Structures are given as C-alpha cells and as structure tokens.
Amino acid sequence: MPDRYALLLAGGRGERFWPWSRPERPKQLLPLARGGASLLRATYDRALRVVGERDHIHVMTAMDLREACREEAPGARIHGEPVGRNTAPAIAAAAAAFFRDDAAFAVFPADHLIDDTESFARDLTRAFEVAERDDVLVTFGIWPAHPDTNFGYIRRGESIAPGAFRVRQFTEKPDLATATEWVRTGEYLWNAGIFVWRTRTFFEALRNGRPALAKAFEGLAGNPGAFEEQLGRILPGVESISVDYAVLEHASNVVVIEATFDWDDLGSWRAWARRQPRDPRGNVVFGDALAIESDNCVVVGEGAPAAAVGLRDMVVVGTRQGTLACPLDQTDRVRLVTGALRTKGTP
Amino acid sequence: MPDRYALLLAGGRGERFWPWSRPERPKQLLPLARGGASLLRATYDRALRVVGERDHIHVMTAMDLREACREEAPGARIHGEPVGRNTAPAIAAAAAAFFRDDAAFAVFPADHLIDDTESFARDLTRAFEVAERDDVLVTFGIWPAHPDTNFGYIRRGESIAPGAFRVRQFTEKPDLATATEWVRTGEYLWNAGIFVWRTRTFFEALRNGRPALAKAFEGLAGNPGAFEEQLGRILPGVESISVDYAVLEHASNVVVIEATFDWDDLGSWRAWARRQPRDPRGNVVFGDALAIESDNCVVVGEGAPAAAVGLRDMVVVGTRQGTLACPLDQTDRVRLVTGALRTKGTP
C-alpha cells in the first residue's frame, strides 16, 4: 500500500449541543456515534481502516483536549494547538511537519457522523488513488436532501470517471434563495469537508491561494520533534481561515467524488435525534431521562434525571454543566446561551 | 405573658418543586421566602415574635431533616419522627409531651408563605387570647381568591367578635363545582392550616374525634426525656390522619378568625412565581438562570446555568438533583416524575 495518512481535525468547540457539549468536552467527544461511541472514536476507526497504521493517523486538537483525544484515538499521534486558527493553518502545519512531500493524506472532520463504513472505506481508497494518480485536490460531495444554508456547496463539472467530476465552483454557505436554486439545478453537492491530496499538491494550491500561510509553515518541514512548540510560535501570527477559502475556492485542479456513504454533520439536536430510536410517542429519551405526557421531544439526562412533562417538539437537556429547554426548531439559538454565559464569565 | 407555645410542622416531603425540592431538602427548606430565606426560617421568625421564647418553639420533622431544621430554627426544640403519620399524631405527641395542660399552643405549617408579619403577630396574639379565654379551637380563614380544590374550606357561622366567627362546618378539599358554589355564597373561607388552642381543649376534641389516637399519646405526658424513642414505639401503630379530619370536623367549639395577613401555601411553581420579581418579558429568573427570547417563564438554576430559549409559559429547572421542563399550567403532573423515579429506584 502507498504511504497514506489521515489528519483528523478535532479542535472544534461546537456549542450547538450545550449543555451536553462544553469547552472541555466538545461535540467530537460526545457519545453521538453508533453504540454510544464518540464521534472522534468513530472517525478514528474509519480512518484506521483506510490508512492501515495507527501512527499514520494524526489528530489536531486544542491543548487541553489532548488527553481526551488520546483515549478516543489510541495509538494515533495527537497534537495540541495553542490557539485555534481554523482548518487551513492546522492542515498546513501537520502536513509540513509529518507528511512526506509526495505522500497523500486525507482530512477528516472529527465531529461528523458516518455509519456506512464499508462504502466509506471504498470511496476513500478510490479518492487516494485519484489524488495519487492525477495530483488533484479530491473532495467529497453529498447529494443535497434540501436547500441547507449551513453547508458549503460544490458545483460539479465534467465527469472524469463514474461518480467523479471536475469541480467548476467551490463555495461556502449560500443564502436560502441561492441554495434553493442550486439544489434545483442538480449540479451542486454539499461539501462533506473530507479531502484527499498529496502534500505537495496541497501546498501548491495553498501557495496560490494564501502564499503567506504556506510560507509560515514551510519551516516546519523536517523538524517534527518540537512540533507543538513551533506551533506556539507560528499559529498566533497567521490568518484564521478555512481550507475551503484558503485552498479550494482558488484551485482549478479540484475533483469531487460523489459519496456513496451516508453523512451527517449533526449540526443540531434535531439532526442527531433523526438517527435515534424513539418511544411510541416519538420522543428520543437518552441517558437518565423521562418523557412524560410528551410528544416528539428530545430528552437527555446525564448525572441526574431529566424530565419533560407535557411537552411537544422540545429539547430538554440536563447535565452537570447546565440545563437547556428549547423548541426543537429553535436550537440555533442555543448559541445565544453560550454567548451570554461567556459574557457572564461562566465557561 | 401567658405560657404560650408554637409547634412547627416541618415533616413534609413535598414533591411539587422537584427537582428543586428533594427528599433531603423538601419545600420548607427551600429559599422560597422573602430575601431568599427558607420557609421554615420565616415561619420560625414569625412564631418567635408571637411566643417570645426560642425554646417555646417546637419543630416536628423527619429524623433525617433534624440537622437542617436546627440550622433554620436556632434554639428551637427539634424532634424527629421515625415515620410520617400526618398532622394529628404529630400534634398530639408534641402536645402530650411538652405543653402543660392549660397552656395554649399554635400550630404552624412550616411550608407556607406569609409576608405581612405585623398583621400575623397581631392576629395570632388575638387567637391566643380567644383560645385561652373561651377554651375553643381557633382556626384561621383566608378569603378565597378563586374556587381552589386544593384547600380545605371553613364555613363561618355567627359572629362572636369583629372578624371572628363560630364555625358551622369544616371540610377538606371539595370538588370544583362545590368550591365554586361555596366561594359564591361568601360564607366560606380557605383553611390556612394554622390553629391555636389549649392543650386540654385539643385533647378533649381529639378524644371525641379519634379516641384511640388520644389514648395512644397520653402516656407521653410528663416524660419528654425520651421523646423520640417513645415516638418510635407509638407512631408506627397509629392512624395516619390530618388534624382537620381527626379533630376539627367533629368539634362544635371551633372558631375562625379572618386572617388580616397575606397567605400562600405555595402549592405550585406558578404560585411561587406570582410573588417573584419578573424581567421585562414576564420571566421569573432565579439563581443561575437565563431566559432568552422567552416570555412568562419560570427559570431556576442551581449549581449550573439553566437556560430557557424561545419558550412561553413554561417552567425550566435545573439542579444537581435533576432537570424539569413543563408548561406552567401542568405543574401538577410533576408528581408523575417523582413517582416514576421512585419506581426506577431513584430517590
């Protein structure tokens, strides 16, 4: 097998699952995957199947999450970022320090849900083959189920193989009207946030899109020994930018593979609940929880019982970290809570 | 001043305020009184003003609540019941053991809210004077604000003094039609659960209503030294019955005094909320709590933040003991939660 690597991005502090998620246990560490595994653990398991060697899996995370990540990704190489600078700097740093110039690596967000591991392994292996053969930037597209304004979209161009296309346009989150139009045309796919490329192909594209960023991390090559210390010097001074903006929107050698696996970014309580078993009245009851005289609710209790009484279409969560009650269709507003708590000085 | 005593009944395990209340911190110990004092503390303060001496105040409570009660009623005499047998046995036991035969004592539920301490002291002193002069059973009546089926009702008869009446009928909770009719007539008052009588007058009435109960506690007289031990022998074998049923429904020498003080039995979250300050959108936000984009909600957080987001007319409570979300008009159903938790073996 060629020299292949996986880079798991596990630095998020996602607040949508507050108070279940919290700064020291963000979404990727919650037991949201099948069988109660963490999303990070499930991502690690999928990656291991694709790259074959535990120490070919690297995890970029926050300094204070390293221990937790080590438990979820045993044998992987865990790196702590002193500050978060979004995905482009994290990928550039790891690639420069750890991946040979002509090796290929895959980038996986650690907080997405994918159940169909067979198809995943097959699709990823195919992506590696394309990336290694054609020196292109390989992305994964999901057929849109609805016009979603929370995702990036990929406009496909000419077919280069069954289920693989050149990319005509790579864009971040559109407004609703645009998303609706795009979905209608049948030319657009959701960007799953999974990428495969050779190290040198990635850096070529980064030098084109964000030369300063590429330059900042070149010094890391060949000196992985003091990686975190070097990160501490470099990261605070670089632009915080996603790999989508820094690399993919500017590149012409982008390919999209239609994912044959299921995919969910679990962007909300509702999204998570869609995949959970329900009681006869449609409630998702998880952990130490009760739904009494309630319908279509999500009730999560951790550490002490949580009870929904006489409710409909609500999420009720109680953990040691806090309590949330909110209509299921308004969970986007949960960010207002974490914002308000930060203002008050509560973590 | 004549020899006067106060008996505080603090044995309740009220579940309506779950998860704020819990077995080891029932309603009377919650900070529901003005300024965040416990209801027991506020009751003790009112009683002290009426009877003058700390050690003339006795508190009947559960064995495991004695320490908590001692903190809230410093200097009072705290007695633990090995089992709960409702109010009649508790009153009979304390009266037989601690109160001289011709002394008068007042009985106070420890979990009611009364803010107007001036009027309270005046009304109670008057009740003591009537009880001592006429050897009658003095009760307190509250003018009904609405037909409430959770209260006992007192039907007044002839006036014996301004604001004081003979009682024609003393009844426990009526159905709604009956309550509505009673309120319409203007002859009925709510029973505040506060009583004043001489020890001997009480026992005469108890012997009339429940002779076996009176007999069971006669042996306690003159031997208060091993009170709790004696309770342990006697209480388990006696009938569990309220003083209303055991004494007042059968007696002909009952007097009702119209309370000039405010009174609330705080029977629900809504009742408690009525007396709390509200934010501009009508929310009661107590403790570590947030109401975001919400109206007319009650949000209580203890130990960690509790957040209501996008809600209306709901109660949201988070404590170390549990989490509750429920419409404000359905808080009676909270008992279903504590019942279900008992079934599951959670305290």
XYZ file of C-alpha atoms in Angstrom, chain A residues 18-19 287-290 292-293 300 303-311 314 316-327 330 333-334 336-337 340-341 344 346, chain B residues 18-19 287-290 292-293 300 303-311 314 316-327 330 333-334 336-337 340-341 344 346:
80
model
C -24.735 22.831 25.045
C -25.034 21.845 27.858
C -29.408 8.647 29.325
C -31.117 9.326 32.640
C -34.236 10.849 31.139
C -38.020 10.684 31.160
C -43.982 12.102 30.436
C -47.151 13.019 28.556
C -31.202 13.936 27.570
C -25.657 12.683 36.054
C -29.216 13.221 37.278
C -32.690 12.592 35.857
C -34.053 14.978 33.238
C -37.821 15.072 32.794
C -40.003 16.568 30.069
C -43.601 16.802 31.249
C -46.465 17.742 28.942
C -44.219 18.989 26.146
C -38.948 20.383 22.521
C -34.705 19.249 27.227
C -31.171 18.574 28.383
C -29.785 18.396 31.875
C -26.138 17.747 32.680
C -23.724 18.750 35.421
C -22.820 21.611 33.119
C -26.264 23.105 32.817
C -29.867 22.852 31.757
C -31.481 23.675 28.436
C -35.085 23.750 27.328
C -35.793 24.938 23.798
C -38.174 24.209 20.931
C -35.085 26.899 17.514
C -30.488 29.980 19.296
C -28.591 27.847 21.787
C -27.219 32.821 22.486
C -26.903 30.877 25.727
C -24.499 35.029 27.333
C -22.637 32.685 29.647
C -21.188 36.482 32.457
C -19.208 31.225 33.032
C -38.949 18.771 42.151
C -36.088 18.888 41.255
C -30.400 31.617 40.688
C -28.018 30.722 37.887
C -30.568 31.063 35.124
C -31.224 32.693 31.762
C -33.602 34.007 26.221
C -36.263 35.012 23.704
C -34.402 28.250 38.092
C -25.230 24.628 40.711
C -25.030 25.213 36.960
C -26.725 27.544 34.484
C -30.271 26.781 33.386
C -31.464 28.307 30.124
C -34.906 28.669 28.604
C -34.654 29.523 24.917
C -37.636 30.527 22.794
C -40.214 29.387 25.355
C -43.001 27.181 30.883
C -37.486 25.105 33.490
C -35.500 23.957 36.489
C -32.025 22.519 36.670
C -30.335 21.420 39.858
C -27.808 18.765 40.849
C -30.834 16.616 41.588
C -32.366 16.770 38.146
C -33.902 18.708 35.307
C -37.519 19.620 34.694
C -39.246 21.303 31.786
C -43.030 21.594 31.939
C -45.778 24.024 30.949
C -49.300 21.481 34.064
C -48.017 16.482 36.703
C -44.578 16.851 38.236
C -45.636 11.771 37.782
C -41.911 12.386 37.598
C -41.632 7.357 38.007
C -38.259 7.969 39.634
C -36.982 3.261 38.944
C -34.001 6.899 42.054
